[in-house]
Short mmCIF file of C-alpha atoms and ligand atoms in Angstrom, two decimals:
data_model
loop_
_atom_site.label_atom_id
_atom_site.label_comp_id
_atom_site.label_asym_id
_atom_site.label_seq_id
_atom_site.Cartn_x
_atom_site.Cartn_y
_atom_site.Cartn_z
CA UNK A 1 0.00 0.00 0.00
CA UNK A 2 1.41 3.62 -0.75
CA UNK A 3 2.05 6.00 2.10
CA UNK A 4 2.10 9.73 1.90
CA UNK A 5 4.69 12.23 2.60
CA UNK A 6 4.22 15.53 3.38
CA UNK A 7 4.87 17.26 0.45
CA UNK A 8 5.45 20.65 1.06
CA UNK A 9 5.57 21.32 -2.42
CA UNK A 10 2.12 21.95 -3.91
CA UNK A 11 1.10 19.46 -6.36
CA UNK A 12 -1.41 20.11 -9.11
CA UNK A 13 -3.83 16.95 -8.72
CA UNK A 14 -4.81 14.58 -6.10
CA UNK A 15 -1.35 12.98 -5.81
CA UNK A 16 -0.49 10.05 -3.48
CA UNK A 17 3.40 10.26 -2.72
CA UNK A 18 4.48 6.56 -1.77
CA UNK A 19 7.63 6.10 0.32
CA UNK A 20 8.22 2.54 0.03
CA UNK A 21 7.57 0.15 3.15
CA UNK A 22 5.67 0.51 5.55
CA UNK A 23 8.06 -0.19 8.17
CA UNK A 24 9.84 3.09 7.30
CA UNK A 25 7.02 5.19 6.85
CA UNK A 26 4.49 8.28 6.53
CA UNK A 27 3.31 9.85 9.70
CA UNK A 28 0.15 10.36 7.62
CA UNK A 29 -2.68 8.19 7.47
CA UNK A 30 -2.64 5.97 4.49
CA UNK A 31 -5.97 7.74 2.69
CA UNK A 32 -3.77 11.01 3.15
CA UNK A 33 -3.27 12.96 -0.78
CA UNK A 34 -2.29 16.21 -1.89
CA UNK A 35 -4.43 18.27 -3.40
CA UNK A 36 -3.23 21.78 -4.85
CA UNK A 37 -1.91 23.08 -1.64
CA UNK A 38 -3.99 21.41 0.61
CA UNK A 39 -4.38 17.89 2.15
CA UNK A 40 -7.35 15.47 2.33
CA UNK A 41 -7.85 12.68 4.50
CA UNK A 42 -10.12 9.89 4.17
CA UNK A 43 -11.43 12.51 1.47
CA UNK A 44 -11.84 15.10 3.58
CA UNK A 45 -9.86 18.26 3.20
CA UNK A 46 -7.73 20.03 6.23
CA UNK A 47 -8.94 23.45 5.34
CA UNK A 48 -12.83 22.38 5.15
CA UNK A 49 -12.56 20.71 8.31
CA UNK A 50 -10.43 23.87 10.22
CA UNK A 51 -13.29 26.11 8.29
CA UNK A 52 -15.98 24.29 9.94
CA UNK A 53 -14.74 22.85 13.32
CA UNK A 54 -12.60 26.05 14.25
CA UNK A 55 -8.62 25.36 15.16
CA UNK A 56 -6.87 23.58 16.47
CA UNK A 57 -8.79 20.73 16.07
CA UNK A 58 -8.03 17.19 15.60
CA UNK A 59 -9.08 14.87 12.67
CA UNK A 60 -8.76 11.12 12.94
CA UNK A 61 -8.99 8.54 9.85
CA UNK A 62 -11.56 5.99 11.17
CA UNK A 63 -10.83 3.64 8.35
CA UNK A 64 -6.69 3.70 9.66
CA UNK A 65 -7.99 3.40 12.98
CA UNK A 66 -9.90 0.14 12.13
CA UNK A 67 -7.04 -1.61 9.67
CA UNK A 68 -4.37 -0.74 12.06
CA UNK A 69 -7.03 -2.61 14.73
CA UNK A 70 -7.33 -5.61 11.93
CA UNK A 71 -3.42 -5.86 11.58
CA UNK A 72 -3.25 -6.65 15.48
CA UNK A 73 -6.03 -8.30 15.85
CA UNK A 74 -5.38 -10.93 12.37
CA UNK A 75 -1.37 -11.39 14.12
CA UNK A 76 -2.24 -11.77 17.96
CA UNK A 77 -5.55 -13.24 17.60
CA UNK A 78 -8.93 -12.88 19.51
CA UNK A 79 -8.04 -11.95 23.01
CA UNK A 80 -4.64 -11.18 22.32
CA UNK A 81 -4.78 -7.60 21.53
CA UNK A 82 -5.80 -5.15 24.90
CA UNK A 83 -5.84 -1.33 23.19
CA UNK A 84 -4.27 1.11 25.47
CA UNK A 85 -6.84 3.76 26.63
CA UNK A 86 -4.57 5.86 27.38
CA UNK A 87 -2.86 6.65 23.91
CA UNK A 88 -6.90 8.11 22.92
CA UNK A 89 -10.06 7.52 23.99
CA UNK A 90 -13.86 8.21 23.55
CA UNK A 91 -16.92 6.15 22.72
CA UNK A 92 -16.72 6.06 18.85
CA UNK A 93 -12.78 4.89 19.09
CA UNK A 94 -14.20 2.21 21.95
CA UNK A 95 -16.72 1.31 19.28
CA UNK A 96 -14.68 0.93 16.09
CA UNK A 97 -12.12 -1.15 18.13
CA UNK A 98 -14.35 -3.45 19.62
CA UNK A 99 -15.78 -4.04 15.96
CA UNK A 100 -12.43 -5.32 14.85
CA UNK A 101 -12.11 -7.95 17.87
CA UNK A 102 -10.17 -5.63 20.28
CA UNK A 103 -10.10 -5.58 23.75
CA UNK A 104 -8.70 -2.44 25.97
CA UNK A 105 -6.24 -1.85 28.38
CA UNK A 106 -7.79 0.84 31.26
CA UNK A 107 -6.12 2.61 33.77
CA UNK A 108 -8.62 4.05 35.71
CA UNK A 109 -12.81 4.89 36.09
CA UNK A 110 -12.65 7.29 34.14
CA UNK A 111 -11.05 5.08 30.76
CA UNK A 112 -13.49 2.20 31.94
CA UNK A 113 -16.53 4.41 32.15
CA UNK A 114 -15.56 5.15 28.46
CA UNK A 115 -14.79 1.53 27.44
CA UNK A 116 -18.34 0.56 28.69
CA UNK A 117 -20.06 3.64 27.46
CA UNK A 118 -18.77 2.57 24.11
CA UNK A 119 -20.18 -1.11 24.03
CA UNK A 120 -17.10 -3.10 25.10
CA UNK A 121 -17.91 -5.57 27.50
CA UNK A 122 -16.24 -5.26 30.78
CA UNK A 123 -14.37 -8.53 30.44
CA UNK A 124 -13.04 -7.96 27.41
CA UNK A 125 -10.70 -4.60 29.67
CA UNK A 126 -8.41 -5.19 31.57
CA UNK A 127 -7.15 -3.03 34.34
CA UNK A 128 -3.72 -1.23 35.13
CA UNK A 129 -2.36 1.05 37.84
CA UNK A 130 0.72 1.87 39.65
CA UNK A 131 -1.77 3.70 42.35
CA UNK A 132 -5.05 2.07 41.41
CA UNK A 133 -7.32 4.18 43.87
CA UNK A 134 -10.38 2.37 45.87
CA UNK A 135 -12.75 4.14 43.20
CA UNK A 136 -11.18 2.40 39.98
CA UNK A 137 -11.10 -0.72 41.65
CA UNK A 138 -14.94 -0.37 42.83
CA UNK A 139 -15.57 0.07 39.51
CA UNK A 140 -13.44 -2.24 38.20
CA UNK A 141 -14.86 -4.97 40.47
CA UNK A 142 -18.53 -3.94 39.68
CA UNK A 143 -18.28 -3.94 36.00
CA UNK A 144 -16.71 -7.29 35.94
CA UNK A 145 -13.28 -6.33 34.25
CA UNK A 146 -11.43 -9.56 32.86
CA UNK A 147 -8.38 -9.15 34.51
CA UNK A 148 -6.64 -7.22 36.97
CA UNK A 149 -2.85 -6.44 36.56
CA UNK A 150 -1.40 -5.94 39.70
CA UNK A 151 1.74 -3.63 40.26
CA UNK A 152 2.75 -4.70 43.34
CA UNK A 153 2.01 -7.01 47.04
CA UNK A 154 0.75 -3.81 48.20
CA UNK A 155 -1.54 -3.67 45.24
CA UNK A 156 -2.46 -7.37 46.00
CA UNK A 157 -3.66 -6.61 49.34
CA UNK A 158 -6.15 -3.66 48.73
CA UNK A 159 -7.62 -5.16 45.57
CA UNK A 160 -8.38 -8.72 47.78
CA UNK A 161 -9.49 -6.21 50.71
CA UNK A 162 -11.99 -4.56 48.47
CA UNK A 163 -13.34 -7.65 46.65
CA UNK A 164 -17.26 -8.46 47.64
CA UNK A 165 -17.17 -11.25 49.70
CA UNK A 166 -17.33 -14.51 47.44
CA UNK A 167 -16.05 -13.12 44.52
CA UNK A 168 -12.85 -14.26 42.84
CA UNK A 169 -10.93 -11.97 40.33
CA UNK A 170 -7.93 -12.85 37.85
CA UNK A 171 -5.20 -11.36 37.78
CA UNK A 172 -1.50 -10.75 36.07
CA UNK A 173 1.63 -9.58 37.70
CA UNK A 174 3.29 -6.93 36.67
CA UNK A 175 6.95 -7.63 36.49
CA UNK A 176 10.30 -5.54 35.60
CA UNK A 177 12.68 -7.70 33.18
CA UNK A 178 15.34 -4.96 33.41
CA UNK A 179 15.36 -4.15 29.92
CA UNK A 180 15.93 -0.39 28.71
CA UNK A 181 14.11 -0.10 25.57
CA UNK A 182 12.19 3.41 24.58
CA UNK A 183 12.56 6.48 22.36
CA UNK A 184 13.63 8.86 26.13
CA UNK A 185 14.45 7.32 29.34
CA UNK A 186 10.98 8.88 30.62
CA UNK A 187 9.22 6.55 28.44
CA UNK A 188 11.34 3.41 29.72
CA UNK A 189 9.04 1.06 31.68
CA UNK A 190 11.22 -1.69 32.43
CA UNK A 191 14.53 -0.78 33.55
CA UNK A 192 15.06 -1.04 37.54
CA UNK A 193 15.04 2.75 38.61
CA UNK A 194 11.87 3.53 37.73
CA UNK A 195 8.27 3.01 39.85
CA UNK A 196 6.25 0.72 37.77
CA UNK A 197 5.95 -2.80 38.30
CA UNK A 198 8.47 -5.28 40.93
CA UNK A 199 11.07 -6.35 40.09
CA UNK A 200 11.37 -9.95 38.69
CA UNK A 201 13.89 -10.94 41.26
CA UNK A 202 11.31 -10.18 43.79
CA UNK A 203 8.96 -12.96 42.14
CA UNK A 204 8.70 -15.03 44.82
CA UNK A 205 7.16 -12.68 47.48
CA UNK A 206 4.92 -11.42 45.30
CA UNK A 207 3.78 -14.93 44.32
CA UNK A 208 3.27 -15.77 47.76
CA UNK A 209 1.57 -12.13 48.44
CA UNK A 210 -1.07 -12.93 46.35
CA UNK A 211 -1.57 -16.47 47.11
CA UNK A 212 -2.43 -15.60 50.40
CA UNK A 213 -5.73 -14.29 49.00
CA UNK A 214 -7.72 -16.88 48.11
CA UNK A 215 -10.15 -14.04 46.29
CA UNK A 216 -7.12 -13.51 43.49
CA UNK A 217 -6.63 -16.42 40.92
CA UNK A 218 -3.06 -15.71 39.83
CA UNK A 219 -3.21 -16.25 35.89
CA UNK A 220 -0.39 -14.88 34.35
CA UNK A 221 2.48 -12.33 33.64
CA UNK A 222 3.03 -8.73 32.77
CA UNK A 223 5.11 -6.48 31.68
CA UNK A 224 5.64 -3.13 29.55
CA UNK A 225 8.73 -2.11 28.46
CA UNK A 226 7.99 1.25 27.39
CA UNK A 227 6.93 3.53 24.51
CA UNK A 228 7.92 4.47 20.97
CA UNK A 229 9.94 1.29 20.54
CA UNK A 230 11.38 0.93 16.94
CA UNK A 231 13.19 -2.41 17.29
CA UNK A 232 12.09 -6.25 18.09
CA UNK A 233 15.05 -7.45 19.57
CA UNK A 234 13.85 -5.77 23.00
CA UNK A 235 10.82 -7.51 23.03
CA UNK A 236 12.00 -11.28 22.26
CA UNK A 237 14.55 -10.43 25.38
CA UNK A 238 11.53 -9.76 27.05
CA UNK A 239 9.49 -12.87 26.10
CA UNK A 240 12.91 -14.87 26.94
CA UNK A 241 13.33 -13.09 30.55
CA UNK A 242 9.69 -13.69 30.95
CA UNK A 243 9.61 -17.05 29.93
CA UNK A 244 12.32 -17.77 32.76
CA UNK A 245 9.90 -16.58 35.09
CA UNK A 246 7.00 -18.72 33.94
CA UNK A 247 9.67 -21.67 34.60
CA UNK A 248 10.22 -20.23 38.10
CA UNK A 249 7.26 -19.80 39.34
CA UNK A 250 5.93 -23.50 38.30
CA UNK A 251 9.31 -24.77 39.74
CA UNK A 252 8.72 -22.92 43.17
CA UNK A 253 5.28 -22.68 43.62
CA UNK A 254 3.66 -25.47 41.61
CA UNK A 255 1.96 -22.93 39.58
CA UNK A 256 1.59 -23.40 35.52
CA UNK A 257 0.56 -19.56 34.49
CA UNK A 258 -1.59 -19.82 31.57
CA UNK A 259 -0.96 -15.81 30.06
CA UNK A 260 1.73 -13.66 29.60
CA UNK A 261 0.81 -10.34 28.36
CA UNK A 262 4.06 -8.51 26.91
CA UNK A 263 2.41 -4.37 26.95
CA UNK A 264 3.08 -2.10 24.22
CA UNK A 265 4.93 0.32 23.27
CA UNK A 266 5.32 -0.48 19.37
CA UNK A 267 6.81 2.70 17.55
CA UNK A 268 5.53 4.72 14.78
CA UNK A 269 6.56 7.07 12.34
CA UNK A 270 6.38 10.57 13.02
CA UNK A 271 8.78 12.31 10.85
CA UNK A 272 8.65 11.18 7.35
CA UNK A 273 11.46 8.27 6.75
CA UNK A 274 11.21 7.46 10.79
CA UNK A 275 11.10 3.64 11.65
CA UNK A 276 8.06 1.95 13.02
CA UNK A 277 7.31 -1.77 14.09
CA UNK A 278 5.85 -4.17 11.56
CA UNK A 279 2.73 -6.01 13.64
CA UNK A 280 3.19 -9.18 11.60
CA UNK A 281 7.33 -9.33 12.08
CA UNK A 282 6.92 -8.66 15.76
CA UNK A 283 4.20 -11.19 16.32
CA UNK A 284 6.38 -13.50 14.23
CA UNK A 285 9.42 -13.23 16.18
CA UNK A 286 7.63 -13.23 19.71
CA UNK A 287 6.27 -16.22 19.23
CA UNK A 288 9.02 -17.91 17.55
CA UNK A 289 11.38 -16.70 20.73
CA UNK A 290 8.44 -17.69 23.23
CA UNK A 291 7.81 -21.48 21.60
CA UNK A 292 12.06 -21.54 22.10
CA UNK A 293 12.17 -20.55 25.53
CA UNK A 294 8.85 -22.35 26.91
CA UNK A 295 10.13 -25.90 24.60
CA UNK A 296 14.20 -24.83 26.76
CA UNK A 297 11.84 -24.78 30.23
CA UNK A 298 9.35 -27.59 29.44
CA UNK A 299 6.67 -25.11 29.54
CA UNK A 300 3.63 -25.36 27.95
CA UNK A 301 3.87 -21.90 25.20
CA UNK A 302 1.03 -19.47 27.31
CA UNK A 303 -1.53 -16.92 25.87
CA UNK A 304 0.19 -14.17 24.37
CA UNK A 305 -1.43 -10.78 24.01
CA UNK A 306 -0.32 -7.32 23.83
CA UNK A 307 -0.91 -3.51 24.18
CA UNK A 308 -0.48 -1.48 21.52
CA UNK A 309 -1.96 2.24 22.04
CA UNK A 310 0.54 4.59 20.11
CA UNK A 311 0.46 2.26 16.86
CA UNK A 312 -3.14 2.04 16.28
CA UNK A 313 -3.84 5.79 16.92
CA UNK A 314 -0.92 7.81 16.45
CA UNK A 315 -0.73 7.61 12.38
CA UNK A 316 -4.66 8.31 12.25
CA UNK A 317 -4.40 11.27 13.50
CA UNK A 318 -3.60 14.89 12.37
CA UNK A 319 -3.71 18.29 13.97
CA UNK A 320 -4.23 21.59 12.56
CA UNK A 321 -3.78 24.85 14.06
CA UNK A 322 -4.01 28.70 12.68
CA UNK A 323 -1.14 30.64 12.56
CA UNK A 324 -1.73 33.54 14.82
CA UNK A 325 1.37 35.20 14.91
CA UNK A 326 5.23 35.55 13.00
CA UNK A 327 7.56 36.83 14.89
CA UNK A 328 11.15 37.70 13.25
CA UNK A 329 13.96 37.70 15.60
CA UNK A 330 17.59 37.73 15.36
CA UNK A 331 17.46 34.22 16.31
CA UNK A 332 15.08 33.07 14.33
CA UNK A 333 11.72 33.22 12.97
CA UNK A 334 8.71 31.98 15.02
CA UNK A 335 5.52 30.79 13.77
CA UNK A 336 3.47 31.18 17.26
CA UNK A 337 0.21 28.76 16.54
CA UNK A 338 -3.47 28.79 18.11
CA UNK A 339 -2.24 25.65 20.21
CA UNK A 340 0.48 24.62 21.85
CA UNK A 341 1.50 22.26 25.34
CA UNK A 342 -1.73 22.17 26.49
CA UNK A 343 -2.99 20.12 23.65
CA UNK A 344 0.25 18.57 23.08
CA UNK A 345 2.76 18.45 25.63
CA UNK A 346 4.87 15.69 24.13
CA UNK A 347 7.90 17.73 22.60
CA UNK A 348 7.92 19.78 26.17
CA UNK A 349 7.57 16.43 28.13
CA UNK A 350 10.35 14.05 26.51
CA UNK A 351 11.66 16.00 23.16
CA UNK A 352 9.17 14.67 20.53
CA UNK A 353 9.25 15.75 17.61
CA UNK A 354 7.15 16.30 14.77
CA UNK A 355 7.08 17.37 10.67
CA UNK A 356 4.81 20.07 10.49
CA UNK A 357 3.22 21.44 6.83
CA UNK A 358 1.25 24.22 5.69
CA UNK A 359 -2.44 23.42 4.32
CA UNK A 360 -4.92 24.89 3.01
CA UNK A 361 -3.21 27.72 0.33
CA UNK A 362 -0.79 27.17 -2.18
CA UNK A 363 2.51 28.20 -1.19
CA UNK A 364 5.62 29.71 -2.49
CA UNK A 365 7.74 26.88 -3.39
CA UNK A 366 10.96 28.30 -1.35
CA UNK A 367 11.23 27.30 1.97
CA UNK A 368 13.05 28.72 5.29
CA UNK A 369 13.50 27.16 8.86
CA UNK A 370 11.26 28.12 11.51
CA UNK A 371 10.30 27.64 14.97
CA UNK A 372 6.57 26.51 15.40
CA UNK A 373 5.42 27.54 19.21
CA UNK A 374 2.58 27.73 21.04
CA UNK A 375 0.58 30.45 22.88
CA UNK A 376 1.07 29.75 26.00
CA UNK A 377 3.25 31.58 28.73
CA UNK A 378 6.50 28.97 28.78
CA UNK A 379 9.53 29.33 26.63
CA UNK A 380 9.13 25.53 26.62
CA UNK A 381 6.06 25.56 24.69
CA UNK A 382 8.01 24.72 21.69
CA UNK A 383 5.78 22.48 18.92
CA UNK A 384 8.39 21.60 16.28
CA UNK A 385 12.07 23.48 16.19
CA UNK A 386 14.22 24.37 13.48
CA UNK A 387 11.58 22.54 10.72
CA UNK A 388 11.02 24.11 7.34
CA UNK A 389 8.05 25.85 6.20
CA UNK A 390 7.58 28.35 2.74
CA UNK A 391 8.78 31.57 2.97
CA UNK A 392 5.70 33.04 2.51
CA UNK A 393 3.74 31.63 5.60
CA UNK A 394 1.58 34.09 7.47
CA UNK A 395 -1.06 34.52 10.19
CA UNK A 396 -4.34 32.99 9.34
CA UNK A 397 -2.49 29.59 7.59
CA UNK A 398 -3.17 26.64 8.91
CA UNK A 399 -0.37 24.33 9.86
CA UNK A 400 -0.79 20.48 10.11
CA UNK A 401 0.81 18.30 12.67
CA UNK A 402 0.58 14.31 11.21
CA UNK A 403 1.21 11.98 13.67
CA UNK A 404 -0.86 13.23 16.27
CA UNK A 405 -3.50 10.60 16.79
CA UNK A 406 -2.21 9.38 19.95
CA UNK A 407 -1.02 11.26 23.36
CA UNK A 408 -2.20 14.45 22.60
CA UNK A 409 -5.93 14.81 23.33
CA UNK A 410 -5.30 12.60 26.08
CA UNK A 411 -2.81 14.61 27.98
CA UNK A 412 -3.98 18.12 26.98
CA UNK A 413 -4.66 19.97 29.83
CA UNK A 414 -6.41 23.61 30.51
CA UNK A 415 -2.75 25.59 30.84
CA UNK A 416 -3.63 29.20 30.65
CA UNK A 417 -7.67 28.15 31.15
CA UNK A 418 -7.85 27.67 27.71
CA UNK A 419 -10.20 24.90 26.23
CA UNK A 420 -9.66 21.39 24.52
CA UNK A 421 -9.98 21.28 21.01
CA UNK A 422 -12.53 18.37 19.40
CA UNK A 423 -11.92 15.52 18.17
CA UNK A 424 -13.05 15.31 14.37
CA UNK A 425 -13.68 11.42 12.44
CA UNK A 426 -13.02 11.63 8.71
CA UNK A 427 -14.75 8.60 6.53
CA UNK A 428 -15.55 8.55 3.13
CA UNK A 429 -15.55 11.89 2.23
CA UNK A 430 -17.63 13.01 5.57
CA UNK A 431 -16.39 14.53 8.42
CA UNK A 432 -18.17 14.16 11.92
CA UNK A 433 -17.66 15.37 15.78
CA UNK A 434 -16.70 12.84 17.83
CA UNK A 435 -15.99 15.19 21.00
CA UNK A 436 -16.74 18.53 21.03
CA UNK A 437 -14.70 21.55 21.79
CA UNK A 438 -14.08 22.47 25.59
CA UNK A 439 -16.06 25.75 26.15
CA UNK A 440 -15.16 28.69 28.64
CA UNK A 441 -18.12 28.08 30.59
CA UNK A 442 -17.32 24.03 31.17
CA UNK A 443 -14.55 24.89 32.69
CA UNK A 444 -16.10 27.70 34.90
CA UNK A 445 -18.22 25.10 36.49
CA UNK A 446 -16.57 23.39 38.51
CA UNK A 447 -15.35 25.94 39.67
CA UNK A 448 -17.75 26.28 42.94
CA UNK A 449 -16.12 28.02 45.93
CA UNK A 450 -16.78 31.99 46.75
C1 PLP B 1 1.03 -0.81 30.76
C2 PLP B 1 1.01 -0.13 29.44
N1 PLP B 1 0.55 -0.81 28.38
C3 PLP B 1 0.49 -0.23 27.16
C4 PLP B 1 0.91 1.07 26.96
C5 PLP B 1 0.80 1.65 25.58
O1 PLP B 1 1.99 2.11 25.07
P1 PLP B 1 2.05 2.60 23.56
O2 PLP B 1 0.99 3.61 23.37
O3 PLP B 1 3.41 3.17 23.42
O4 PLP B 1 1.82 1.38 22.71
C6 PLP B 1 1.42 1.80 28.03
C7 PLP B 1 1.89 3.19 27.85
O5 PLP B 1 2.36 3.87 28.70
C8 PLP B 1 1.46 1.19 29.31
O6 PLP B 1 1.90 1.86 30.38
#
């Protein structure tokens, strides 16, 4: 299939641009095409949808969403494949995933309420937390969630404390293999100095921790290396180390764990030319390395499954903003956007960055390096540094951001009181609001105190 690049150079027709494999690939969605100096997706061009929905705003390609669902779901099979909530989330997204077989991965009420407002039954989610609070697991335990990864002994004691009385809920460890995999070490999940998870020397304990309540049925293993992961050699370490600790547990505590759940993590393009992880290579390899190191253990090979959030998401998505200001300095030139950290924090939280184009006009062909920012009042609030742009760019452009389909809506905050943008699903030509725009008075309300 043919990927696009963003082309900054307009092209006279509806032009796709392919790039070649997937595996080094487009940060735009696949249905993405050029068209004068604007871009449509799924169909649906940038400009119409910033003229209609306001800016910023963010588009997502429901028909990417759903193959990038299919390609997990047709290599990791039916209950192998937990979405991570966290990457996105809201009922259409909950809908179209649990269409294409998915289950999710939920962190707290809030990401459950939303899995089960969207249709997915409860034990088809499975719950995570390094500080799972008496409400999540209330509502965790009321809904029925399939599983329950726990982080910790601590963590096994308050979930058995709050179970009804009677009730029996499964549940996965979640262990640190000591690996250091992950595009910036605050993305790195499974490396000792860091708070998620115990450690896998500390097995044993925790086993015996959870034993103790005969409300938990231990089922199987965890763990998440991290995020933005480009490489598979990190993961079949992982399935190896993990593998040992199958062996390990049966050998100490007579206890044949039937699952081992691996996270996610799988990396995507966001600069044109970037790596990502091919689904089918990956699922290849992991299973290849776990048949090895189960047949090396005498283990019978358990239920794999994964996480991916960032990999079905991230490439669906693109943001637009209006340019609202350009500021020449000595320096350099700024292009200060509508947007900024509190819709996307990323780049300011672990350096990400991004391949911004104009849309909507065509441009002067030249180009010049810029500095995209945001408006709000941090120096930080830096979108995309040092990228180019056409010389001519001005306030009232619009600027696209591709890649932004995952871990941006879902960490943008109100910085500066200022509003969330929506959430726009492109199809066929159609555009539709998923989640509307934040409003000045929704944030006023809860605001209650005199
Ligand atoms: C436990 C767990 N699973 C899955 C994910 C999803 O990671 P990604 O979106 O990089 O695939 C995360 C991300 O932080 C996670 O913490």
């Amino acid at each position: 299939m043919s990927l696009l690049l963003p082309d900054p150079q307009p092209t006279p027709s509806s032009t796709p641009v392919p790039t070649g494999a997937h595996r080094t690939g487009s940060p735009w969605p696949r249905s993405a095409r050029t068209v004068g100096g604007d871009v449509r997706v799924a169909g649906v061009a940038l400009a119409d949808v910033a003229a209609t929905f306001g800016t910023p705003v963010h588009v997502l390609d429901e028909t990417e969403v759903r193959a990038r669902a299919r390609t997990y779901r047709e290599h990791f099979g039916a209950d192998g494949v937990f979405y991570a909530a966290k990457a996105f989330t809201c009922r259409a997204l909950v809908r179209w995933l649990a269409d294409e077989g998915l289950g999710m991965d939920v962190c707290s009420a809030g990401e459950l309420r939303t899995a089960l407002d969207g249709g997915l039954p409860a034990h088809r989610t499975l719950l995570h937390g390094v500080a799972k609070s008496p409400a999540d697991l209330r509502a965790a335990m009321e809904a029925g969630v399939g599983r329950i990864v726990l982080d910790s002994p601590d963590d096994a004691d308050l979930v058995a404390s709050l179970l009804p009385a009677g009730a029996r809920q499964q549940v996965l460890l979640r262990l640190v293999p000591g690996i250091s995999a992950g595009a910036h070490p605050k993305v790195r999940t499974a490396t000792p100095d860091q708070q998620f998870g115990t450690a896998t020397a500390d097995v044993d304990g925790f086993v015996d921790r959870v034993l103790a309540h005969r409300s938990l049925e231990l089922v199987g293993l965890h763990c998440h290396l991290g995020s933005q992961i480009t490489e598979i050699a990190p993961y079949q370490e992982a399935a190896l180390v993990m593998a040992g600790v199958l062996a390990r547990v049966r050998n100490r505590h007579g206890l044949v764990l039937r699952e081992l759940d691996l996270g996610g993590g799988h990396g995507i393009a966001h600069r044109p030319g970037e790596p990502g992880l091919d689904v089918a290579d990956l699922a290849r390899c992991l299973r290849r390395e776990l048949r090895d190191a189960c047949d090396a253990h005498g283990l019978r090979v358990p239920h794999l499954s994964v996480e991916p959030g960032r990999a079905v998401v991230g490439p669906a998505g693109v943001v637009v903003y209006r340019v609202a200001v350009l500021k020449r300095t000595p320096h350099r030139t700024f292009v200060v956007v509508d947007g900024g950290m509190s819709d996307n924090p990323r780049p300011a939280l672990y350096g990400a960055q991004y391949a911004p184009r104009l849309v909507g006009r065509v441009a002067a062909g030249a180009q010049q390096t810029v500095t995209v920012v945001g408006r709000h009042c941090e120096t930080g609030d830096v979108l995309a540094a040092d990228v180019p742009l056409p010389v001519d760019v001005r306030p009232g452009d619009l600027i696209a951001f591709p890649a932004a389909g995952a871990y941006h809506v879902s960490m943008a905050s109100n910085y500066n009181a200022v509003p969330r943008p929506p959430v726009v699903a492109v199809r066929g030509g159609e555009a539709r609001l998923l989640v509307r725009r934040e409003t000045v008075e929704d944030l006023g309300r809860r605001d209650v105190g005199r």
